[in-house]
Tab-separated table of C-alpha atoms in Angstrom:
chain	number	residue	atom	x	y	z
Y	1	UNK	CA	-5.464	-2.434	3.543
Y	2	UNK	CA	-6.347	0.584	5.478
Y	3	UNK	CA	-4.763	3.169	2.981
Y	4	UNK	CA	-4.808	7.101	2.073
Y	5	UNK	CA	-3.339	7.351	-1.444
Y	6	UNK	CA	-2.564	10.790	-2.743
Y	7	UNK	CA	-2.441	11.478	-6.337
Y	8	UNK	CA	0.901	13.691	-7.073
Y	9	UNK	CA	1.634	14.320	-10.763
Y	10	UNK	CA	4.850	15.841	-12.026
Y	11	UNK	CA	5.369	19.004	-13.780
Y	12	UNK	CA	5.065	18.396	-17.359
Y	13	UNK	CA	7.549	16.110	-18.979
Y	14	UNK	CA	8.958	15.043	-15.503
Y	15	UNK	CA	8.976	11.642	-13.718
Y	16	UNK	CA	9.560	10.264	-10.364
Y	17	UNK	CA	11.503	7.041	-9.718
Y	18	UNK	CA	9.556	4.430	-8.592
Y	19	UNK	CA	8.945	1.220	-7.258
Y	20	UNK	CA	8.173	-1.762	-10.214
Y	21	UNK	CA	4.995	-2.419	-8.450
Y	22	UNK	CA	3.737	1.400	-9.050
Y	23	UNK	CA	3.421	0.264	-12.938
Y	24	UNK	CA	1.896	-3.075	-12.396
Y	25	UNK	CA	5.587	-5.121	-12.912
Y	26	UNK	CA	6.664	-7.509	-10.317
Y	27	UNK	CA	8.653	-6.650	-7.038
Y	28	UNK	CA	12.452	-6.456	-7.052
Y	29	UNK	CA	13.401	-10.175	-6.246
Y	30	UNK	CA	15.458	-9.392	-3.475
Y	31	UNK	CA	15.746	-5.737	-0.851
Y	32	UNK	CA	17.815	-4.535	1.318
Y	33	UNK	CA	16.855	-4.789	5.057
Y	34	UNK	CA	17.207	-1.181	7.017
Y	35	UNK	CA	19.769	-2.018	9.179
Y	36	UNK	CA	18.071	0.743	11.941
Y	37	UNK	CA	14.271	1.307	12.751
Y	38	UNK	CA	13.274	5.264	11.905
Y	39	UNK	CA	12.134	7.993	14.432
Y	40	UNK	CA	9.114	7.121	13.270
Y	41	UNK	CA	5.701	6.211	15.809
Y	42	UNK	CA	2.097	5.683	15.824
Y	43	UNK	CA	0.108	8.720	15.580
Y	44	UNK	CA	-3.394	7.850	14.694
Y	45	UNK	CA	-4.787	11.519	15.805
Y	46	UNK	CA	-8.615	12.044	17.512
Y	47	UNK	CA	-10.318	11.086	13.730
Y	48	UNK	CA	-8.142	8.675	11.900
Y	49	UNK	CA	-8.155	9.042	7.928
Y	50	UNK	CA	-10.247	6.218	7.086
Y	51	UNK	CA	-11.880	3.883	9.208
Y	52	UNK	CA	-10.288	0.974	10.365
Y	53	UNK	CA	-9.258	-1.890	8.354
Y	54	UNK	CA	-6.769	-4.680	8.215
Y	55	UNK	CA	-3.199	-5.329	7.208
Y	56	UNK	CA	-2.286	-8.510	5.416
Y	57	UNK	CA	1.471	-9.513	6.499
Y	58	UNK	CA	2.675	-12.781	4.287
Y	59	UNK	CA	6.588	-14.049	5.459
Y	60	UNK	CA	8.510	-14.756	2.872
Y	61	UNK	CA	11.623	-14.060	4.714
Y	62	UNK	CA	12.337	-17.680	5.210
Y	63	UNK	CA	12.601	-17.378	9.063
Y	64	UNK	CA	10.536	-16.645	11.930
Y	65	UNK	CA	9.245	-13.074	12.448
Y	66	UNK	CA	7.941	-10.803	15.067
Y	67	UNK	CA	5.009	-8.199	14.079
Y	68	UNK	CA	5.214	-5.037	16.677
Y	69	UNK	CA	3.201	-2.485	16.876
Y	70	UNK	CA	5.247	0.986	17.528
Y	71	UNK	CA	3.783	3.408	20.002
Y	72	UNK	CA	3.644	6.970	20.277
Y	73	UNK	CA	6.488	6.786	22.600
Y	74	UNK	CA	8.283	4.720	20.494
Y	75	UNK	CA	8.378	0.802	22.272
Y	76	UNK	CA	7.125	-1.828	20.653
Y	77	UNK	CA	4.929	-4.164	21.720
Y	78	UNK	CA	4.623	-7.538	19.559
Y	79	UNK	CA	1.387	-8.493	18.233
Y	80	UNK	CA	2.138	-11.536	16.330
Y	81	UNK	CA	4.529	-14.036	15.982
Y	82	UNK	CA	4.621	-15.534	12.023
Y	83	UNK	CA	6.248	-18.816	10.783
Y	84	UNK	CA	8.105	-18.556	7.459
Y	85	UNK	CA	5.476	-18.918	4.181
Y	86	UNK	CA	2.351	-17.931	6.700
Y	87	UNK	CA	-0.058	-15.079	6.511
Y	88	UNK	CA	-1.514	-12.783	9.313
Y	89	UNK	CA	-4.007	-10.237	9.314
Y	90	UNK	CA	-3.796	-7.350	11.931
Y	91	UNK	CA	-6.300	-4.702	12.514
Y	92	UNK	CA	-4.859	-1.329	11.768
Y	93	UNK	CA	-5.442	2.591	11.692
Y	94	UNK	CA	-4.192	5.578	9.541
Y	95	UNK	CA	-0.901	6.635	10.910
Y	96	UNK	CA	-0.167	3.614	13.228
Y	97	UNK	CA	3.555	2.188	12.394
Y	98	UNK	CA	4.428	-1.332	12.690
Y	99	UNK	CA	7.950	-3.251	12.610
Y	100	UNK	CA	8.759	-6.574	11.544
Y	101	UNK	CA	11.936	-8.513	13.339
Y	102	UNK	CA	13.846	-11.829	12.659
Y	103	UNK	CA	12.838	-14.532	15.745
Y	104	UNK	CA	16.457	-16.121	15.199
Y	105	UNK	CA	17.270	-16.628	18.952
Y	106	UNK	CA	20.774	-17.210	19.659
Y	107	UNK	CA	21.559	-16.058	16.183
Y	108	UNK	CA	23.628	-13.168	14.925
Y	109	UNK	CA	20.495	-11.789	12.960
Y	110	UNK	CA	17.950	-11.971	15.874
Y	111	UNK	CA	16.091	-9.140	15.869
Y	112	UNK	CA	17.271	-7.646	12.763
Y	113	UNK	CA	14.826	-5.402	11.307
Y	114	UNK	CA	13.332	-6.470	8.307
Y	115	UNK	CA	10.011	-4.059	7.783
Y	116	UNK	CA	8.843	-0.910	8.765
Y	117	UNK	CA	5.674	0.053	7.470
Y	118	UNK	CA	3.444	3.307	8.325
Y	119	UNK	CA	-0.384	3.185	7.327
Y	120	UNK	CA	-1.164	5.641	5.517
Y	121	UNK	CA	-0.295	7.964	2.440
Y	122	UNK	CA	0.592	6.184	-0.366
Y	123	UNK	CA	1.736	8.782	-2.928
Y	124	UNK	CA	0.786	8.353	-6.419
Y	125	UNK	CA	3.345	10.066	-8.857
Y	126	UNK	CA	4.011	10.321	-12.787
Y	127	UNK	CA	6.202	7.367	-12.665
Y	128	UNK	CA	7.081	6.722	-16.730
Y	129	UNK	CA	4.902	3.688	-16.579
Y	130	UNK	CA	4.508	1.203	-19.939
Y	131	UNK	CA	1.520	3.248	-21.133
Y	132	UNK	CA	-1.477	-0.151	-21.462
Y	133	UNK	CA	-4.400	0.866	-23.840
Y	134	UNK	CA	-7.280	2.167	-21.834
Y	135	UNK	CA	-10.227	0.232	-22.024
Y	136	UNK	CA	-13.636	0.981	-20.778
Y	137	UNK	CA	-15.589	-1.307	-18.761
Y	138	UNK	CA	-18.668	0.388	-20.017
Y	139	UNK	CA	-20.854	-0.447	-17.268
Y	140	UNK	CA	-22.923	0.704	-14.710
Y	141	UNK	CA	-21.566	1.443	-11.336
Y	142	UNK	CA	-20.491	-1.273	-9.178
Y	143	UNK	CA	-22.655	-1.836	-6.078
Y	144	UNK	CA	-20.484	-3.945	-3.256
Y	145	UNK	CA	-22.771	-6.936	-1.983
Y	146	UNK	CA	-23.781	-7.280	1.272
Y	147	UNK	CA	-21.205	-9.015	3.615
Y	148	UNK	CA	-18.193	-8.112	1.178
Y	149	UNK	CA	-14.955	-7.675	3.536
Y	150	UNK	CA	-14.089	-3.762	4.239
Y	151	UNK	CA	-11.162	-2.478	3.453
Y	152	UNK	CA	-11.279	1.204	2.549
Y	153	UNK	CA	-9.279	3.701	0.752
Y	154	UNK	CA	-9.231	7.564	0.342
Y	155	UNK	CA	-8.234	8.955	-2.810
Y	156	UNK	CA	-6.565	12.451	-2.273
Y	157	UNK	CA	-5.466	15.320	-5.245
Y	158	UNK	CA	-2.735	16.759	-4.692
Y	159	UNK	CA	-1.613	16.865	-8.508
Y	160	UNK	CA	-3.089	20.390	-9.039
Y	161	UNK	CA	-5.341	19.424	-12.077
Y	162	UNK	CA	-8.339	16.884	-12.441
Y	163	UNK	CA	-7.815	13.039	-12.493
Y	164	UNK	CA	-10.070	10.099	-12.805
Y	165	UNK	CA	-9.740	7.155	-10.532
Y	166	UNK	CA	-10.447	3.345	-12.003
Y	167	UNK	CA	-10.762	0.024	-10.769
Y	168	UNK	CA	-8.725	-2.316	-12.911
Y	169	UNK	CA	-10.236	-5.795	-13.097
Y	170	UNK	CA	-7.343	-7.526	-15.207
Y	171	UNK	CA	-9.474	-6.556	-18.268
Y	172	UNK	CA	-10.899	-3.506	-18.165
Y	173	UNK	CA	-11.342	-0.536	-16.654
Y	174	UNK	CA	-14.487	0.351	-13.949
Y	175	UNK	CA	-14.378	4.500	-13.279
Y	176	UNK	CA	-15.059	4.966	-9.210
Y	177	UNK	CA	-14.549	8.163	-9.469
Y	178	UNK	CA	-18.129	8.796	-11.791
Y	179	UNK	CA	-20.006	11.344	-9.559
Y	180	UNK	CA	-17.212	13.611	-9.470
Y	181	UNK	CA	-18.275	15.602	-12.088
Y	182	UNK	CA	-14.893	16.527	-14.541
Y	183	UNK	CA	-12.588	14.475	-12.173
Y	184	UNK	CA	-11.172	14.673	-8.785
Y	185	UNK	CA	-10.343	18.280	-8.635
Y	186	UNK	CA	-7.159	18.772	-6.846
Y	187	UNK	CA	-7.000	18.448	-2.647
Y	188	UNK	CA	-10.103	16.467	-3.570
Y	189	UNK	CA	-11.003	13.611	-1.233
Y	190	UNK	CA	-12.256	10.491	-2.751
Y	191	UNK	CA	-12.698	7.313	-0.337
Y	192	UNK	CA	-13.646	4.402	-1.622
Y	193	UNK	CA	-15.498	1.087	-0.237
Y	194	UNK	CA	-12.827	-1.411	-1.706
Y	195	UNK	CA	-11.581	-5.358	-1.063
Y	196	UNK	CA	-8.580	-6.629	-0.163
Y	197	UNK	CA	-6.571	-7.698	-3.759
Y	198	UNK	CA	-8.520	-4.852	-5.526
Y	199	UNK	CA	-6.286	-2.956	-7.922
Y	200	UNK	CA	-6.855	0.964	-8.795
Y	201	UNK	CA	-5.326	3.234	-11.806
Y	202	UNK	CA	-4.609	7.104	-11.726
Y	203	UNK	CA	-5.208	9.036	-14.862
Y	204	UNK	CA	-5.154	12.152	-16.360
Y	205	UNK	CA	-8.544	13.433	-16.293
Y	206	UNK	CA	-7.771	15.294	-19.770
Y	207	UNK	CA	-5.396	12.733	-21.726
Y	208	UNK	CA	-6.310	9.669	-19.914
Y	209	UNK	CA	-2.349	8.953	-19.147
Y	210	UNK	CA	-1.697	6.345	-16.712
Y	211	UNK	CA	0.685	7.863	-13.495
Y	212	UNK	CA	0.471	4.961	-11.294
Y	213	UNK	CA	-1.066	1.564	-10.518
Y	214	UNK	CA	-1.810	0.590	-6.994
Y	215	UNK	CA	-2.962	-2.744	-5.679
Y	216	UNK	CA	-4.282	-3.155	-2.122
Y	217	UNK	CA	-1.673	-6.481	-1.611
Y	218	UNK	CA	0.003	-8.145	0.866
Y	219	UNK	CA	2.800	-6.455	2.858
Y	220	UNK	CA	5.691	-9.134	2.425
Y	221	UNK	CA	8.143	-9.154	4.452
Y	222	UNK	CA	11.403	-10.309	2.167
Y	223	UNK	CA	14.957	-11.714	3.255
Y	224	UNK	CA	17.355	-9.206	2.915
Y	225	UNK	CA	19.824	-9.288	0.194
Y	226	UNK	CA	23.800	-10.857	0.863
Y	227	UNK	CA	25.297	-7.936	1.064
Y	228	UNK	CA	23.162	-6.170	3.774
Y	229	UNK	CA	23.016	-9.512	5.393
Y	230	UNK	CA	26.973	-9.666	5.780
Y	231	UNK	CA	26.857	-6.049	6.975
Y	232	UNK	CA	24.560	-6.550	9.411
Y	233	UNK	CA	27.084	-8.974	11.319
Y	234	UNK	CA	30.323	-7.005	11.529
């Protein structure tokens, strides 16, 4: 996923509430839908953030869906049409937005919004994650193959001290962020040359405490819960 994360920590003994997925638990079973698309529209810029990549969109909405892609004007213009329990992979740039709709023709819930998804910052905060035991790869660094699938990331400080970025293989942990020489110092740009499915961790440069956990995943697009469901009809 074509992705700019920014690393934000708290002032000292503060936390930010977060999403389950920022500390590696799984997603809320169920969300609620927004019931109105944002002001918000593409705005890629003359030098996008990172070079271009891919979105992954899996429905697990349970009903047909429409993938738009929102101009700068605001209209949307559909670029994919995906069956329920399907996957779809989109080309994509920093700052482009993108909306996801029910295909429910005839149906009160046709057209209801059920995504809207901006590429780009991903903010990394102190989010009072379970604190896992850090534990060193201990190996050189990695060198991508030849032919690997593209999908980068930039790393950005914005926490105002040093932090250390890692590649978490389910085991261990890889430092990426080795030639920065005592961390990334803050508004420090780090991209990266990851994969699709890759996982990263944030940590304190100095105390090696975890802030966040980011995984370059799918964007799912869910069912809404009952309640916003019945709203959505009155």
């Amino acid at each position: 996923m074509c992705v700019l994360i920014t690393l934000l920590a708290a002032a000292a003994g503060s936390t930010a509430r977060c999403e389950p997925t920022a500390c590696g638990q799984a997603p809320a079973a169920s969300a609620s839908c927004p019931l109105a698309a944002s002001s918000a529209t593409s705005d890629v810029g003359p030098q996008p953030t990172v070079q271009p990549s891919n979105l992954y969109f899996f429905n697990a909405a349970g009903v047909p869906v429409t993938i738009s892609y929102v101009a700068k004007d605001g209209s949307e213009t559909t670029r994919a049409r995906l069956a329920p329990g399907l996957r779809r992979l989109l080309p994509s740039l920093s700052g482009e937005v993108w909306r996801v709709r029910a295909l429910q023709p005839g149906h009160p819930l046709d057209q209801q919004l059920l995504l809207e998804h901006r590429v780009g910052i991903v903010q990394i905060k102190d989010c009072d994650c379970p604190q896992p035991e850090f534990v060193d790869c201990q190996k050189p660094p990695f060198r991508r193959p030849p032919g690997t699938p593209n999908d980068p990331v930039a790393f950005e400080n914005h926490a105002g001290a040093p932090l250390d970025l890692f590649y978490w293989n389910g085991t261990c942990e890889e430092m990426i962020s080795w030639d920065a020489v005592g961390g990334v110092q803050p508004a420090q740009r780090k991209p990266i040359q990851s994969t699709h499915g890759h996982t990263f961790r944030a940590r304190s440069a100095a105390s090696r405490h975890l802030l966040m956990q980011h995984t370059l995943a799918d964007l799912v697009i869910r069912p809404c819960d009952d309640e916003t469901r019945r709203a959505a009809v009155r």
